[in-house]
mmCIF file of C-alpha atoms in Angstrom:
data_model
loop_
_atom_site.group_PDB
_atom_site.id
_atom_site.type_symbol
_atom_site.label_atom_id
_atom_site.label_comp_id
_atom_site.label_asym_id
_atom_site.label_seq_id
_atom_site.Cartn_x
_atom_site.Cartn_y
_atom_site.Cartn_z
ATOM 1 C CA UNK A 8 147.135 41.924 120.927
ATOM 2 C CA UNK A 9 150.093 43.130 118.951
ATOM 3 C CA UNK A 10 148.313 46.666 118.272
ATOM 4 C CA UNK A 11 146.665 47.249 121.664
ATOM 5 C CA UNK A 12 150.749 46.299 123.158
ATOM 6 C CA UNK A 13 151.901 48.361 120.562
ATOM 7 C CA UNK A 14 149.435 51.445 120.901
ATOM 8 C CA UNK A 15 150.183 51.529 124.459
ATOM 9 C CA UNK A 16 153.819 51.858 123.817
ATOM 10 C CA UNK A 17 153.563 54.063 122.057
ATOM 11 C CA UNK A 18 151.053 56.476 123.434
ATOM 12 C CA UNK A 19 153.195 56.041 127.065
ATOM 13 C CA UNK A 20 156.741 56.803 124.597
ATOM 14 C CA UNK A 21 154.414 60.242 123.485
ATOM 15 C CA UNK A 22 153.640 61.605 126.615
ATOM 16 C CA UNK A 23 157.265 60.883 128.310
ATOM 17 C CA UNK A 24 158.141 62.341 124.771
ATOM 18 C CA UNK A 25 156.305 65.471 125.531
ATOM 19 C CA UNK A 26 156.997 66.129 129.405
ATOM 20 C CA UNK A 27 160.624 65.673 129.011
ATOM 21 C CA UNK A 28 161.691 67.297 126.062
ATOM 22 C CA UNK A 29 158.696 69.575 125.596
ATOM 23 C CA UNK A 30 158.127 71.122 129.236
ATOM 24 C CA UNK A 31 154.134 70.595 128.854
ATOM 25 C CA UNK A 32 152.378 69.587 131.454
ATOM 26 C CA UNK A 33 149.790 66.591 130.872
ATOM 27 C CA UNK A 34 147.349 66.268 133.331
ATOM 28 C CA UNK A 35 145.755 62.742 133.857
ATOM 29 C CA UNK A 36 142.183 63.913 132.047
ATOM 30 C CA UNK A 37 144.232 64.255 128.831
ATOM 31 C CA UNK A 38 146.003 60.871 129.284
ATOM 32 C CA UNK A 39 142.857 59.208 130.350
ATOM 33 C CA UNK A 40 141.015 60.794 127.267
ATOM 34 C CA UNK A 41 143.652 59.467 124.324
ATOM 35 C CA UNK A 42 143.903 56.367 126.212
ATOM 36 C CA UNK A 43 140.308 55.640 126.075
ATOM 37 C CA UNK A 44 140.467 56.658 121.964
ATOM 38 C CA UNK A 45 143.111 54.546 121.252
ATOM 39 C CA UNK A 46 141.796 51.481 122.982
ATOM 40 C CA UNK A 47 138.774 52.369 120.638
ATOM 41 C CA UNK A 48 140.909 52.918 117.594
ATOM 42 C CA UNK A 49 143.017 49.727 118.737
ATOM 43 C CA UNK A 50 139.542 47.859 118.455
ATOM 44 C CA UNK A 51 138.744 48.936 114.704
ATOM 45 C CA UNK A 52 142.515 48.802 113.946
ATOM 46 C CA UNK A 53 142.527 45.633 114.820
ATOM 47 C CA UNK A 54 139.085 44.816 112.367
ATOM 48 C CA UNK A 55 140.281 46.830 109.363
ATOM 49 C CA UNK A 56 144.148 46.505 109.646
ATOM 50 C CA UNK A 57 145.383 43.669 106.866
ATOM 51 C CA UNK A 58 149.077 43.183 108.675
ATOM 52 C CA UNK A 59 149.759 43.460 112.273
ATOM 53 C CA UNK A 60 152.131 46.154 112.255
ATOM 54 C CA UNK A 61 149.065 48.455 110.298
ATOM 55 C CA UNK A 62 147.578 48.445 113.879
ATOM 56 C CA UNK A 63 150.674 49.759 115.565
ATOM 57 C CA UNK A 64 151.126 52.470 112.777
ATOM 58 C CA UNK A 65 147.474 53.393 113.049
ATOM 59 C CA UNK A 66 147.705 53.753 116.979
ATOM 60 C CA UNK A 67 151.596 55.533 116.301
ATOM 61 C CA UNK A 68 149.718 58.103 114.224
ATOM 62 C CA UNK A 69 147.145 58.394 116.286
ATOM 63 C CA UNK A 70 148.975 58.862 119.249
ATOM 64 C CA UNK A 71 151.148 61.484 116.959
ATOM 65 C CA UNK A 72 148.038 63.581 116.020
ATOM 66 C CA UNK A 73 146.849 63.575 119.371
ATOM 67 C CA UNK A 74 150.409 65.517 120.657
ATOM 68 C CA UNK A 75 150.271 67.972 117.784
ATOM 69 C CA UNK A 76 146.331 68.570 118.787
ATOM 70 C CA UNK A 77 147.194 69.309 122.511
ATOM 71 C CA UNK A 78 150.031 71.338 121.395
ATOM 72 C CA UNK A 79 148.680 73.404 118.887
ATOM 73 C CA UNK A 80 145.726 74.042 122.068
ATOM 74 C CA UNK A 81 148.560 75.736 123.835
ATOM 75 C CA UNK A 82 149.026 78.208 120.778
ATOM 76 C CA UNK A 83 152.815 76.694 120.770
ATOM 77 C CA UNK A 84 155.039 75.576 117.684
ATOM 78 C CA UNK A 85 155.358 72.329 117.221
ATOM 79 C CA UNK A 86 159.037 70.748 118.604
ATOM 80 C CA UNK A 87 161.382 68.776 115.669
ATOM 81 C CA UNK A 88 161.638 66.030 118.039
ATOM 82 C CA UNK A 89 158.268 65.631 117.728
ATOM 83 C CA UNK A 90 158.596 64.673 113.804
ATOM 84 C CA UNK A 91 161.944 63.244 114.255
ATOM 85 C CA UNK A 92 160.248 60.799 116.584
ATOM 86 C CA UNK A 93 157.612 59.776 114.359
ATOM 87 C CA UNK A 94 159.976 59.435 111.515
ATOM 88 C CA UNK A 95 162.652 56.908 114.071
ATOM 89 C CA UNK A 96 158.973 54.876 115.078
ATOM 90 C CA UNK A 97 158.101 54.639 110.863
ATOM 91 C CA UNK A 98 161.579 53.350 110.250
ATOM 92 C CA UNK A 99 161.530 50.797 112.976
ATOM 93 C CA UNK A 100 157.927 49.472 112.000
ATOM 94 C CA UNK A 101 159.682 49.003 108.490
ATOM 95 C CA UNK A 102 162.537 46.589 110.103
ATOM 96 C CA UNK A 103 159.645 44.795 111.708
ATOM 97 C CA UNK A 104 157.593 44.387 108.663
ATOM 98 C CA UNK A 105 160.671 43.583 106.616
ATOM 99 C CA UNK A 106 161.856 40.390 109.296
ATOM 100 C CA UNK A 107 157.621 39.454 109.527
ATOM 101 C CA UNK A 108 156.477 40.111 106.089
ATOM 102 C CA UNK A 109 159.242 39.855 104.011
ATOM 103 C CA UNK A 110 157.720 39.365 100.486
ATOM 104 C CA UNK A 111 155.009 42.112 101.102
ATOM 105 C CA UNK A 112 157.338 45.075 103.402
ATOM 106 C CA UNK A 113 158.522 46.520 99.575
ATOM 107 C CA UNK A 114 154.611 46.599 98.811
ATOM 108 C CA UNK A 115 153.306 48.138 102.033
ATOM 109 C CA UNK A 116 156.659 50.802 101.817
ATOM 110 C CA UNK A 117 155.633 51.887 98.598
ATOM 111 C CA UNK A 118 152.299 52.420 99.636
ATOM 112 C CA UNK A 119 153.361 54.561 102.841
ATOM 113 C CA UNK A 120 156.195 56.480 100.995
ATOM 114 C CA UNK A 121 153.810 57.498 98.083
ATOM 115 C CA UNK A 122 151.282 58.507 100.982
ATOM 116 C CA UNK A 123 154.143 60.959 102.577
ATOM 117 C CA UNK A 124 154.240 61.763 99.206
ATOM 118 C CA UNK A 125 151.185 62.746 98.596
ATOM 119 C CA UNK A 126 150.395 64.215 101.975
ATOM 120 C CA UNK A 127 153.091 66.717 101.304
ATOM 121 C CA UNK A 128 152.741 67.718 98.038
ATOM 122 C CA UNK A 129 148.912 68.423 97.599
ATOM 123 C CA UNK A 130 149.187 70.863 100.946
ATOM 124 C CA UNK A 131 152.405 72.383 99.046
ATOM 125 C CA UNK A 132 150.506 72.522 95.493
ATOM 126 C CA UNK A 133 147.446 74.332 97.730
ATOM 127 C CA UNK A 134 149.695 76.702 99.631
ATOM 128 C CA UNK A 135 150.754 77.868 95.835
ATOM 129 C CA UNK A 136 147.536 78.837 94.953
ATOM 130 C CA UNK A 137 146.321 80.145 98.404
ATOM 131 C CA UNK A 138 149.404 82.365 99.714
ATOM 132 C CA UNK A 139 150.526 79.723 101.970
ATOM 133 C CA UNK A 140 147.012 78.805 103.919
ATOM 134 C CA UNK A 141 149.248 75.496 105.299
ATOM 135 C CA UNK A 142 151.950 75.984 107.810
ATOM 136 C CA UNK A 143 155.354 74.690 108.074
ATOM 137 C CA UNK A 144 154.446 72.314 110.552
ATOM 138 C CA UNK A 145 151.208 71.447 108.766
ATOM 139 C CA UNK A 146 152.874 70.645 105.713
ATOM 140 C CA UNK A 147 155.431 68.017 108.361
ATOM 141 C CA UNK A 148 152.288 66.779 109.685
ATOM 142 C CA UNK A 149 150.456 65.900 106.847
ATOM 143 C CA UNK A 150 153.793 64.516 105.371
ATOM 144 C CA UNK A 151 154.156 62.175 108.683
ATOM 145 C CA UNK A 152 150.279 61.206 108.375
ATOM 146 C CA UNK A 153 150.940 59.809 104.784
ATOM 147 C CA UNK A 154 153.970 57.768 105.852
ATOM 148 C CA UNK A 155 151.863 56.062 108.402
ATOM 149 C CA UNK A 156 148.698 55.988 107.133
ATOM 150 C CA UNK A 157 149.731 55.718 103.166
ATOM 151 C CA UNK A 158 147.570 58.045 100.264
ATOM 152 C CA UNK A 159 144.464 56.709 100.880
ATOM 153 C CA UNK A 160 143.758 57.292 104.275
ATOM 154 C CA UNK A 161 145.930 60.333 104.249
ATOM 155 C CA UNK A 162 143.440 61.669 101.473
ATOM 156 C CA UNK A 163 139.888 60.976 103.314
ATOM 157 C CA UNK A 164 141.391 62.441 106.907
ATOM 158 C CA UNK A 165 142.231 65.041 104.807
ATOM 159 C CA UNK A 166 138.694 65.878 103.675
ATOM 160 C CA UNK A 167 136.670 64.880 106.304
ATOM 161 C CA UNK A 168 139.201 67.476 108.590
ATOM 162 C CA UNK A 169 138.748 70.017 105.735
ATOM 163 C CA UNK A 170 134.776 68.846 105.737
ATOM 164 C CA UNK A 171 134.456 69.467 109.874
ATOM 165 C CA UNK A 172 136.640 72.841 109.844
ATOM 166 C CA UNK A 173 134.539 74.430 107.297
ATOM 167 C CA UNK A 174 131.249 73.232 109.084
ATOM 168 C CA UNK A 175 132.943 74.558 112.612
ATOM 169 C CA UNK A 176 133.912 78.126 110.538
ATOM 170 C CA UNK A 177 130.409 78.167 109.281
ATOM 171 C CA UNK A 178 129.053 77.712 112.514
ATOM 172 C CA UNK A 179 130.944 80.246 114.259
ATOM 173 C CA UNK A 180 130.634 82.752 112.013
ATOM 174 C CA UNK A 181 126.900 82.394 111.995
ATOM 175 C CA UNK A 182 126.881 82.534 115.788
ATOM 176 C CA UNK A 183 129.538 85.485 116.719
ATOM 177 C CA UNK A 184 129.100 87.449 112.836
ATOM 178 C CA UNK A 185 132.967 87.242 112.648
ATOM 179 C CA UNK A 186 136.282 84.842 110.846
ATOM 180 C CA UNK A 187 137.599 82.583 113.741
ATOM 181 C CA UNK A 188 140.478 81.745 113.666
ATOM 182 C CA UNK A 189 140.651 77.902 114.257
ATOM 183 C CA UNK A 190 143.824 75.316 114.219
ATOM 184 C CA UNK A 191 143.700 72.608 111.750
ATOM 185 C CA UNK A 192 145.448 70.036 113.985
ATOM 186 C CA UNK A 193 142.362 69.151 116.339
ATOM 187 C CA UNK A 194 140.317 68.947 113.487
ATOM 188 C CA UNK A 195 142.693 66.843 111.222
ATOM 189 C CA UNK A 196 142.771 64.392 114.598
ATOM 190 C CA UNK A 197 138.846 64.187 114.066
ATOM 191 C CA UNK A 198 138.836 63.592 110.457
ATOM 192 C CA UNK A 199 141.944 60.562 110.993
ATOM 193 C CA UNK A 200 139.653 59.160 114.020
ATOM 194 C CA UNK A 201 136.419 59.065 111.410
ATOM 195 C CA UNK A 202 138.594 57.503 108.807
ATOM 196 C CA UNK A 203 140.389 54.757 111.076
ATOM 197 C CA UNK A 204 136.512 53.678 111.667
ATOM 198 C CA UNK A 205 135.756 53.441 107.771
ATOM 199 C CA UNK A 206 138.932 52.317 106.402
ATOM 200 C CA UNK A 207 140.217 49.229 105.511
ATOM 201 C CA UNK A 208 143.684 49.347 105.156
#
């Protein structure tokens, strides 16, 4: 109950998030739509998740990486308030774990903060050794993904994204003979939807 309250919250806080400070327009097909996946990601949240605020950060994140998706759609940068948004929802869900948990929010911080981490610093050591193939805003995104999601999770989105967007390039170059040019955000949002299904966290 506390995930599907949560994930509600915090997909309406997104979209008000987006119309006023962004200027997009959302039309009720593209609520409808992450609605519908984040009732279904509440469901296996709910099933994997070992803590109740897990569920809240899985649907956050979702809800997160559905925004940069639709954005990045639009061929538009990504807005700071965006990540500063995502950073002020992390930092609250640690208050709440550290009044419900107690013993266990120092364990389940660790894990998260090792996961921004992480998410940062492999798509910084690859951007080294591939003239910068990651973005700015990638590099936030994947650095917000491992604060939410922690190392693990932030890993296997990571590859199953990578997995899809090479099948997709593949594809399209097989079809049209030609490089497309495709953004890694919609994909990354498929890979973190596969890996909510399969992971326990």
């Amino acid at each position: 109950m506390l995930s599907v309250v949560g994930g509600a919250a915090v997909c309406a806080a997104d979209f008000l998030c987006m119309k006023k400070f962004c200027n997009y327009r959302i039309n009720n097909q593209i609520i409808i739509t992450v609605l519908f996946i984040s009732v279904i990601a509440s469901f296996f949240s709910i099933i994997h998740s070992s803590f109740p605020t897990n569920a809240v950060k899985m649907i956050g994140l979702l809800a997160f990486l559905s925004s940069a998706a639709f954005i990045s759609s639009k061929n538009r940068h990504m807005p700071e308030i965006l990540f500063i948004s995502a950073i002020v929802f992390r930092i609250i869900i640690a208050v709440i774990d550290a009044v419900l948990l107690k013993t266990q929010c120092a364990e389940i911080l660790i894990r998260d903060i090792l996961g921004g981490i992480f998410g940062s610093g492999i798509v910084i050591l690859i951007n080294k050794f591939s003239d910068n193939y990651f973005s700015k805003e990638e590099v936030k995104i994947f650095t917000v993904m491992g604060l939410l999601s922690g190392y693990v999770c932030t890993y296997s989105s990571m590859i199953i994204a990578l997995i899809v967007l090479f099948v997709i390039k593949m594809y399209m170059l097989y079809r049209q003979k030609k490089t497309i040019n495709i953004r890694l955000e919609p994909v990354l949002l498929c890979g973190y939807v596969v890996s909510m299904i399969i992971y326990k966290g």
